[in-house]
């Protein structure tokens, strides 16, 4: 017979969990007592939201399921943003929450919250454990559901009496859930149809999303693109899935994507969407999106097919598995690689018409685009970059040269400010040998900067760049362009001294307003054994271009 707390920890060990990110709470004390003698490391974060983001960052880099554990009531509700972030970006995560005893649920007991109800729409699945006999099965299912099919977060709510109860321990070797059978292979006839369409297409484009990285399909995408000489564009989430230094890569498309990637997609005659969801930031005005294109959509999630854009050839399956099959079908049909001379000439014209450019900075300020390019030069190809959300996120997507999958961590779907720093901690723990750089704005950085103390506590060095323009820059950009510079609620007139703040939390802190100084300090920081914060002064009126206005089409794109 084992107690619930013992069953929980043994299940986690059997799932090969190495790290749990969380915060303590009295309701979970029995679990901590068992963890005391377990090889699993419990990483104490300073805020539950950060614990969820750290588990998310760990999962994105390792490809494994991230785990977080928090207490009941406010501890549980504080992870809601982290769960929603993981849900929107399809990140495998299992979150454990403490709960009041089953006999007190519904009585407004101290620190009671209906977390299963609260998270129903932002988790792939969730459980409230009502019977100790179900505990091991539920944990086994939670890990299985989180990591199979379209990945996502699963929540397990643990009432106090379940933690303390005893039962015979049996860990299920197999999982069988009625109605849940993810289709991996894809329909062969549909795959043959795609191969035929590819042989006929004159202006094809591969449109790659985060699903390529989640299914580890980068090699298969490269093979397809090079076999048929097809240009490749990526969503924000797909960056790193195709080498940015490859001549076929067009850069990111969508609201802040390159002019030529947007034009190529919109003028294509065949779009092959891989693990992408045609979100509004990519399509803009749906009725104007790629009007002449036959649309192929390969995705593990059947509900994503034709959700936003009507698809001509749908294939439900794992991107990697389907591409393996598709590449074999293509090999049977091609006699020589198509040159697509006219198509690439057209793309080169768009590239020459509106390249990504930026001017010189004023004295005392650095250009953020230059900073990103310099980080890209100084860090190696395996460096992991995390960001928060805002202008700095888009500059990083545009100017950092991602060459490998699982090196780019950002909140794409939910757009969560405060994500980058705790995600950097999880990333570094998943891959301690990699350089990890978090790029943030002054607004975003302040949302979870307390986690520097977590990094210091566990000896997790990484560099955090704070691009400081004393404002919520992206919203201010909107007010500049669409609200006639009527600025409201976007200026951060008072900011903390970021250098002193970093030092007070156990990090090294630097202030930079000069290019040479930035290079020297960044190089020095790469060798540091401590977390490092580098504050970089940038101009308040710096903007992100190109920009397709929300609800607009490619014809409405703003280039300066």
XYZ file of C-alpha atoms in Angstrom:
560
model
C 0.000 0.000 0.000
C 1.266 3.485 -0.823
C 0.129 6.963 0.155
C -1.058 9.310 -2.565
C 2.069 11.444 -2.148
C 4.268 8.379 -2.687
C 2.262 7.360 -5.748
C 2.627 10.855 -7.256
C 6.407 10.891 -6.888
C 6.854 7.316 -8.100
C 4.735 8.072 -11.172
C 6.893 11.128 -11.911
C 10.050 9.049 -11.585
C 8.608 6.439 -13.961
C 7.853 9.239 -16.448
C 11.561 10.118 -16.235
C 10.886 13.592 -14.842
C 14.116 15.356 -13.834
C 12.844 18.801 -12.855
C 9.619 20.149 -11.371
C 9.127 23.915 -11.409
C 6.872 25.254 -8.696
C 6.146 26.938 -5.407
C 5.348 25.340 -2.052
C 2.015 25.284 -0.248
C 0.827 23.539 2.901
C -1.617 21.305 1.052
C 1.277 19.665 -0.826
C 3.636 19.209 2.149
C 3.287 15.430 2.064
C 4.437 15.402 -1.571
C 7.477 17.543 -0.739
C 8.341 15.165 2.065
C 8.532 12.294 -0.426
C 10.354 14.423 -3.012
C 13.004 15.045 -0.339
C 14.276 11.512 -0.961
C 13.718 11.501 -4.735
C 16.323 12.261 -7.443
C 13.836 14.733 -8.980
C 14.857 18.380 -8.511
C 12.117 20.725 -7.342
C 12.987 24.209 -8.620
C 11.441 26.810 -6.340
C 10.379 29.767 -8.472
C 9.350 33.151 -7.077
C 5.937 33.219 -8.780
C 3.667 30.426 -9.971
C 3.214 32.012 -13.413
C 6.987 31.864 -13.855
C 7.012 28.208 -12.787
C 4.625 27.377 -15.629
C 6.714 29.372 -18.141
C 9.903 27.660 -16.937
C 8.285 24.240 -17.444
C 7.167 25.451 -20.886
C 10.719 26.590 -21.791
C 12.108 23.264 -20.587
C 9.652 21.401 -22.828
C 10.337 23.509 -25.933
C 14.088 22.908 -25.727
C 14.139 19.277 -24.568
C 11.158 18.000 -26.535
C 9.999 16.344 -23.299
C 6.962 17.156 -21.186
C 7.517 20.062 -18.786
C 6.184 19.697 -15.246
C 5.064 22.318 -12.728
C 3.493 21.886 -9.303
C 1.751 24.573 -7.255
C -0.571 24.825 -4.322
C -4.327 25.359 -4.202
C -6.317 28.583 -4.632
C -4.098 31.509 -5.693
C -1.175 29.197 -6.395
C -3.333 27.366 -8.905
C -4.913 30.453 -10.452
C -1.479 32.043 -10.879
C -0.517 29.389 -13.430
C -3.491 30.129 -15.659
C -1.480 32.458 -17.931
C 1.303 29.888 -18.220
C -1.175 27.156 -19.135
C -2.878 29.341 -21.726
C 0.510 30.227 -23.210
C 1.439 26.552 -23.527
C -2.007 25.656 -24.867
C -1.912 28.259 -27.634
C 1.572 27.144 -28.715
C 0.869 23.379 -28.319
C 3.553 22.765 -25.687
C 3.489 19.455 -23.726
C 3.143 20.164 -20.022
C 1.635 18.498 -16.959
C 0.613 20.866 -14.169
C -0.170 19.595 -10.672
C -2.278 21.746 -8.371
C -3.154 21.255 -4.730
C -6.813 21.250 -3.784
C -8.851 21.308 -0.550
C -10.076 17.871 0.672
C -12.802 16.288 -1.479
C -15.238 16.590 1.439
C -14.797 20.390 1.467
C -14.982 21.085 -2.292
C -17.793 23.533 -2.919
C -17.812 24.859 0.653
C -15.694 27.968 -0.064
C -12.937 26.482 2.051
C -9.715 28.398 2.591
C -7.770 28.638 -0.700
C -10.352 26.714 -2.681
C -10.599 27.427 -6.398
C -12.316 25.381 -9.076
C -9.115 25.168 -11.102
C -10.432 22.316 -13.257
C -13.355 24.517 -14.276
C -11.198 27.612 -14.662
C -8.726 25.894 -16.987
C -11.150 23.804 -19.026
C -10.732 25.938 -22.152
C -6.967 26.434 -21.862
C -5.830 22.875 -21.260
C -5.851 19.913 -23.592
C -7.427 17.952 -20.766
C -7.737 18.235 -17.008
C -8.514 15.982 -14.052
C -9.831 16.401 -10.517
C -8.769 13.242 -8.677
C -11.724 12.044 -6.607
C -10.562 8.520 -5.793
C -7.087 7.419 -4.708
C -7.525 4.273 -6.838
C -7.539 6.468 -9.991
C -4.421 8.479 -9.137
C -1.722 6.432 -10.914
C -3.891 5.924 -14.014
C -4.673 9.635 -14.211
C -1.021 10.668 -13.984
C -0.080 8.107 -16.646
C -2.847 9.414 -18.920
C -1.889 13.035 -18.256
C 1.647 12.516 -19.580
C 0.355 10.514 -22.537
C -2.229 13.108 -23.553
C 0.170 16.031 -23.088
C 2.795 14.586 -25.422
C 0.814 12.803 -28.137
C -1.247 14.093 -31.048
C -1.243 17.879 -30.932
C 0.735 18.447 -27.703
C -0.622 20.631 -24.932
C -0.906 21.201 -21.193
C -2.831 18.793 -18.944
C -3.785 19.712 -15.387
C -4.124 17.266 -12.471
C -5.881 18.693 -9.405
C -4.898 16.880 -6.190
C -7.257 17.142 -3.175
C -5.463 16.986 0.172
C -7.195 13.803 1.332
C -6.179 12.014 -1.892
C -2.549 12.930 -1.183
C -2.818 11.380 2.288
C -4.927 8.301 1.392
C -3.473 4.847 0.731
C -4.061 2.249 -1.965
C -2.321 -0.553 -3.779
C 0.059 0.946 -6.340
C -0.152 -0.268 -9.932
C 1.309 1.790 -12.729
C -0.449 1.181 -16.074
C 2.001 0.050 -18.752
C -0.337 1.091 -21.573
C -2.810 3.902 -21.980
C -6.150 3.369 -23.659
C -8.537 6.306 -23.807
C -11.783 5.838 -25.676
C -12.069 8.259 -28.583
C -8.478 9.455 -28.343
C -6.407 7.942 -31.151
C -4.189 10.547 -32.859
C -3.672 9.782 -36.535
C 0.028 9.997 -37.385
C 0.417 8.668 -40.912
C -1.966 10.708 -43.043
C -4.184 9.386 -45.827
C -2.022 7.937 -48.649
C -4.375 9.055 -51.438
C -4.305 12.630 -50.163
C -0.508 12.523 -50.011
C -0.390 11.304 -53.620
C -2.646 14.232 -54.592
C -0.159 16.655 -53.070
C 2.696 15.092 -55.032
C 0.723 15.554 -58.265
C -0.075 19.181 -57.430
C 3.578 19.833 -56.651
C 4.598 18.533 -60.050
C 2.188 20.993 -61.693
C 2.831 24.099 -59.560
C 4.698 27.071 -61.014
C 4.788 29.365 -57.963
C 4.708 27.127 -54.870
C 5.523 28.230 -51.315
C 6.074 26.136 -48.198
C 4.410 27.836 -45.214
C 5.904 26.316 -42.085
C 4.548 26.588 -38.543
C 5.536 25.473 -35.054
C 4.223 21.979 -35.801
C 7.368 21.355 -37.847
C 9.507 21.837 -34.747
C 7.156 19.922 -32.438
C 7.234 16.913 -34.755
C 11.008 17.178 -35.369
C 10.367 17.450 -39.113
C 13.026 20.044 -40.055
C 15.118 17.580 -42.053
C 12.097 16.421 -44.068
C 11.104 20.036 -44.839
C 14.628 20.759 -46.109
C 14.525 17.635 -48.259
C 11.197 18.583 -49.845
C 12.192 22.213 -50.414
C 15.510 21.313 -52.058
C 14.132 18.452 -54.156
C 11.615 20.781 -55.782
C 13.333 24.163 -55.337
C 10.463 25.632 -53.317
C 10.859 28.851 -51.302
C 10.078 28.478 -47.610
C 8.469 30.969 -45.276
C 7.787 30.559 -41.580
C 5.396 31.711 -38.937
C 6.766 33.228 -35.743
C 6.542 29.785 -34.124
C 8.251 28.007 -37.005
C 11.504 30.011 -36.872
C 14.477 27.693 -36.528
C 12.643 24.910 -38.348
C 14.469 25.827 -41.575
C 17.981 27.365 -41.683
C 17.698 31.121 -42.095
C 20.940 31.186 -44.113
C 19.486 28.836 -46.736
C 18.902 30.617 -50.066
C 15.341 29.228 -50.182
C 14.338 30.863 -46.911
C 12.176 33.966 -47.265
C 12.018 34.858 -43.583
C 8.896 35.203 -41.489
C 5.558 36.094 -43.079
C 2.567 37.870 -41.603
C 2.005 41.132 -39.765
C 5.703 41.881 -39.208
C 7.110 39.441 -41.726
C 9.319 40.389 -44.650
C 7.722 42.166 -47.597
C 8.912 39.471 -50.007
C 7.652 36.547 -47.887
C 4.198 38.109 -47.763
C 4.182 38.916 -51.479
C 5.421 35.454 -52.452
C 2.766 33.749 -50.333
C 0.012 35.976 -51.598
C 1.016 35.484 -55.246
C 1.675 31.758 -55.056
C -0.326 29.132 -56.932
C 0.254 26.421 -54.300
C 0.665 26.824 -50.530
C 1.839 23.817 -48.549
C 1.024 24.601 -44.924
C 2.935 22.420 -42.458
C 1.894 22.398 -38.806
C 0.537 25.927 -39.048
C -2.916 27.250 -38.296
C -3.456 30.236 -40.652
C -3.849 32.604 -37.709
C -5.001 36.157 -38.253
C -1.477 37.568 -37.862
C -0.468 35.523 -40.913
C -3.514 35.847 -43.153
C -4.688 39.355 -42.341
C -7.954 39.835 -44.228
C -8.978 36.275 -45.050
C -10.894 37.012 -48.253
C -7.769 38.645 -49.736
C -5.286 35.961 -48.672
C -3.496 34.146 -51.524
C -6.502 34.252 -53.883
C -4.942 32.120 -56.651
C -3.406 29.417 -54.488
C -4.388 25.811 -54.085
C -4.057 25.271 -50.340
C -2.592 22.083 -48.892
C -2.715 21.718 -45.105
C -0.860 19.006 -43.183
C -1.609 19.006 -39.455
C -1.971 16.513 -36.604
C -5.074 18.322 -35.336
C -8.153 17.702 -37.513
C -9.930 20.672 -35.923
C -7.263 23.012 -37.343
C -8.080 22.035 -40.932
C -10.237 24.651 -42.713
C -10.763 26.457 -39.401
C -9.676 29.827 -40.800
C -8.892 29.185 -44.488
C -10.723 26.765 -46.768
C -8.278 23.983 -47.566
C -8.216 22.178 -50.934
C -6.153 19.139 -49.891
C -6.245 18.340 -46.153
C -4.013 15.718 -44.578
C -4.447 14.861 -40.913
C -1.237 13.412 -39.539
C 2.097 14.047 -37.916
C 4.079 16.471 -40.109
C 7.229 14.345 -40.001
C 5.437 11.100 -40.859
C 3.426 12.684 -43.677
C 6.478 14.416 -45.154
C 8.447 11.168 -45.154
C 5.691 9.640 -47.282
C 5.293 12.747 -49.453
C 9.021 12.975 -50.161
C 9.007 9.368 -51.376
C 6.049 10.110 -53.656
C 7.843 13.162 -55.046
C 11.013 11.168 -55.720
C 8.982 8.743 -57.851
C 7.707 11.592 -60.013
C 10.526 14.074 -60.559
C 13.130 13.658 -63.261
C 15.069 16.836 -62.485
C 14.893 19.687 -60.036
C 12.676 22.530 -61.343
C 14.582 25.806 -61.814
C 11.629 28.146 -61.256
C 13.642 30.974 -62.774
C 10.755 33.395 -63.266
C 9.351 32.739 -59.788
C 12.662 33.459 -58.059
C 13.251 36.543 -60.228
C 9.933 37.912 -59.053
C 10.817 37.221 -55.426
C 14.190 38.934 -55.856
C 12.397 42.035 -57.193
C 10.219 42.168 -54.071
C 13.302 41.667 -51.928
C 15.121 44.530 -53.644
C 12.071 46.791 -53.474
C 11.664 46.654 -49.690
C 14.643 45.032 -47.917
C 14.920 44.982 -44.133
C 16.847 48.163 -43.387
C 17.553 50.451 -40.455
C 19.508 53.673 -40.098
C 22.113 54.901 -37.647
C 21.228 55.534 -34.020
C 21.501 58.859 -32.219
C 24.334 59.369 -29.778
C 23.490 57.722 -26.476
C 21.117 55.206 -28.087
C 21.632 51.901 -29.854
C 19.567 50.615 -32.748
C 17.693 47.512 -31.504
C 18.050 45.868 -34.917
C 21.822 46.274 -34.674
C 21.812 44.780 -31.171
C 19.904 41.711 -32.398
C 22.205 41.261 -35.405
C 25.253 41.558 -33.136
C 23.899 38.956 -30.700
C 23.293 36.692 -33.696
C 26.927 37.118 -34.753
C 28.477 36.700 -31.306
C 26.403 33.750 -30.066
C 26.944 30.372 -31.750
C 24.414 28.567 -33.964
C 23.144 26.519 -31.026
C 22.371 29.550 -28.860
C 18.842 29.534 -27.456
C 16.960 32.812 -27.674
C 13.926 33.586 -25.550
C 11.857 36.751 -25.726
C 8.966 38.473 -24.121
C 6.317 40.091 -26.285
C 6.398 43.405 -28.067
C 8.660 45.269 -30.472
C 11.781 43.467 -29.238
C 10.126 40.138 -30.070
C 9.493 41.182 -33.667
C 12.968 42.685 -34.144
C 14.421 39.405 -32.899
C 12.235 37.397 -35.293
C 13.353 39.617 -38.165
C 17.078 40.051 -37.474
C 18.312 36.996 -35.536
C 19.578 34.239 -37.836
C 17.985 31.077 -36.442
C 19.579 28.002 -37.939
C 18.421 25.146 -35.729
C 15.087 23.974 -34.305
C 14.321 24.350 -30.598
C 16.526 27.448 -30.300
C 13.697 30.017 -30.451
C 11.304 30.334 -27.514
C 8.580 32.938 -27.575
C 4.897 33.226 -26.770
C 3.353 33.191 -30.237
C -0.327 32.435 -29.763
C -1.189 34.152 -26.495
C 1.470 36.891 -26.702
C 2.470 36.707 -23.049
C 4.641 39.492 -21.673
C 6.841 38.124 -18.878
C 7.376 34.791 -20.646
C 11.013 35.131 -21.701
C 12.976 35.232 -18.459
C 11.464 32.182 -16.724
C 11.465 30.335 -20.061
C 15.215 31.032 -20.242
C 15.658 29.298 -16.876
C 13.783 26.227 -18.112
C 15.735 26.285 -21.388
C 19.099 26.419 -19.626
C 18.117 23.526 -17.348
C 17.058 21.480 -20.383
C 20.301 22.201 -22.205
C 22.969 23.453 -19.747
C 25.702 23.564 -22.412
C 23.911 26.041 -24.668
C 24.210 29.789 -24.517
C 20.829 31.211 -23.502
C 19.912 34.831 -24.178
C 16.622 36.413 -23.171
C 15.687 39.532 -25.145
C 13.137 41.727 -23.454
C 11.709 45.214 -23.330
C 11.653 47.342 -20.192
C 7.908 46.735 -19.770
C 8.021 42.975 -20.271
C 11.159 42.504 -18.188
C 9.471 43.894 -15.087
C 6.707 41.292 -15.217
C 8.868 38.373 -14.075
C 12.291 39.865 -13.309
C 12.097 38.417 -9.780
C 13.075 35.068 -11.323
C 16.668 36.242 -11.625
C 16.856 35.263 -7.962
C 15.707 31.753 -8.953
C 18.446 31.576 -11.581
C 21.035 32.741 -9.046
C 19.815 30.211 -6.463
C 20.210 27.250 -8.812
C 23.355 28.486 -10.596
C 21.656 29.006 -13.954
C 23.622 31.574 -15.980
C 22.038 33.316 -18.951
C 22.089 36.797 -20.432
C 19.015 38.992 -20.319
C 18.995 41.978 -22.675
C 16.623 44.801 -21.709
C 15.891 47.060 -24.690
C 14.785 50.092 -22.726
C 12.694 52.742 -24.483
C 10.798 53.771 -21.366
C 7.510 52.721 -22.874
C 5.218 49.912 -23.904
C 6.683 50.317 -27.359
C 4.380 48.252 -29.567
C 1.221 49.897 -28.231
C 2.911 53.276 -28.543
C 3.683 52.406 -32.183
C -0.028 51.771 -32.732
C -0.834 55.143 -31.160
C 1.712 56.779 -33.446
C 0.359 55.251 -36.647
C -3.352 54.836 -36.002
C -4.170 57.369 -33.242
C -2.345 60.491 -34.470
C 0.301 60.286 -31.725
C -2.289 60.666 -28.953
C -0.156 58.758 -26.472
C -1.952 57.385 -23.457
C -0.983 54.747 -20.884
C 2.133 53.745 -22.803
C 4.951 55.808 -21.293
C 6.984 54.340 -18.434
C 8.290 57.613 -17.090
C 9.779 55.920 -14.053
C 11.655 52.678 -14.414
C 13.850 50.980 -11.840
C 17.610 51.170 -12.102
C 17.975 47.879 -13.975
C 21.651 47.509 -13.085
C 21.006 47.856 -9.353
C 17.906 45.675 -9.642
C 19.961 42.929 -11.295
C 22.684 43.191 -8.674
C 20.173 43.069 -5.822
C 18.842 39.780 -7.239
C 22.293 38.210 -7.513
C 23.071 38.951 -11.168
C 25.700 41.057 -12.897
C 24.211 44.275 -14.270
C 25.433 46.588 -17.027
C 24.150 49.740 -18.738
C 25.069 50.234 -22.395
C 24.580 53.158 -24.759
C 27.549 52.579 -27.065
C 28.178 49.913 -29.737
C 31.749 49.057 -28.726
C 30.765 48.817 -25.085
C 27.899 46.473 -25.993
C 30.207 44.118 -27.882
C 32.759 44.061 -25.062
C 30.189 43.457 -22.338
C 28.267 40.834 -24.311
C 31.464 38.871 -24.992
C 32.397 39.103 -21.315
C 28.878 38.028 -20.296
C 29.076 34.875 -22.415
C 31.740 33.609 -20.007
C 29.950 34.585 -16.807
C 28.837 31.960 -14.300
C 26.077 34.272 -13.082
C 22.876 35.575 -14.639
C 23.660 38.831 -16.449
C 21.349 41.757 -17.213
C 22.408 44.212 -19.919
C 20.261 47.318 -20.185
C 20.455 48.856 -23.668
C 19.097 52.336 -24.258
C 17.018 52.605 -27.444
C 14.942 55.443 -28.866
C 11.297 55.677 -27.854
C 10.152 56.336 -31.439
C 11.863 53.290 -32.943
C 9.312 51.213 -34.868
C 8.877 47.729 -36.283
C 8.428 47.553 -40.048
C 7.090 46.056 -42.286
C 3.639 46.020 -40.761
C 0.368 44.703 -42.146
C -2.323 46.528 -40.153
C -4.668 44.237 -38.221
C -7.557 43.230 -40.473
C -5.727 44.489 -43.572
C -4.237 42.601 -46.491
C -0.785 42.522 -48.063
C -1.833 45.466 -50.235
C -2.065 47.557 -47.051
C 1.470 46.749 -45.870
C 3.423 49.627 -44.283
C 7.134 49.541 -44.988
C 8.240 52.698 -43.122
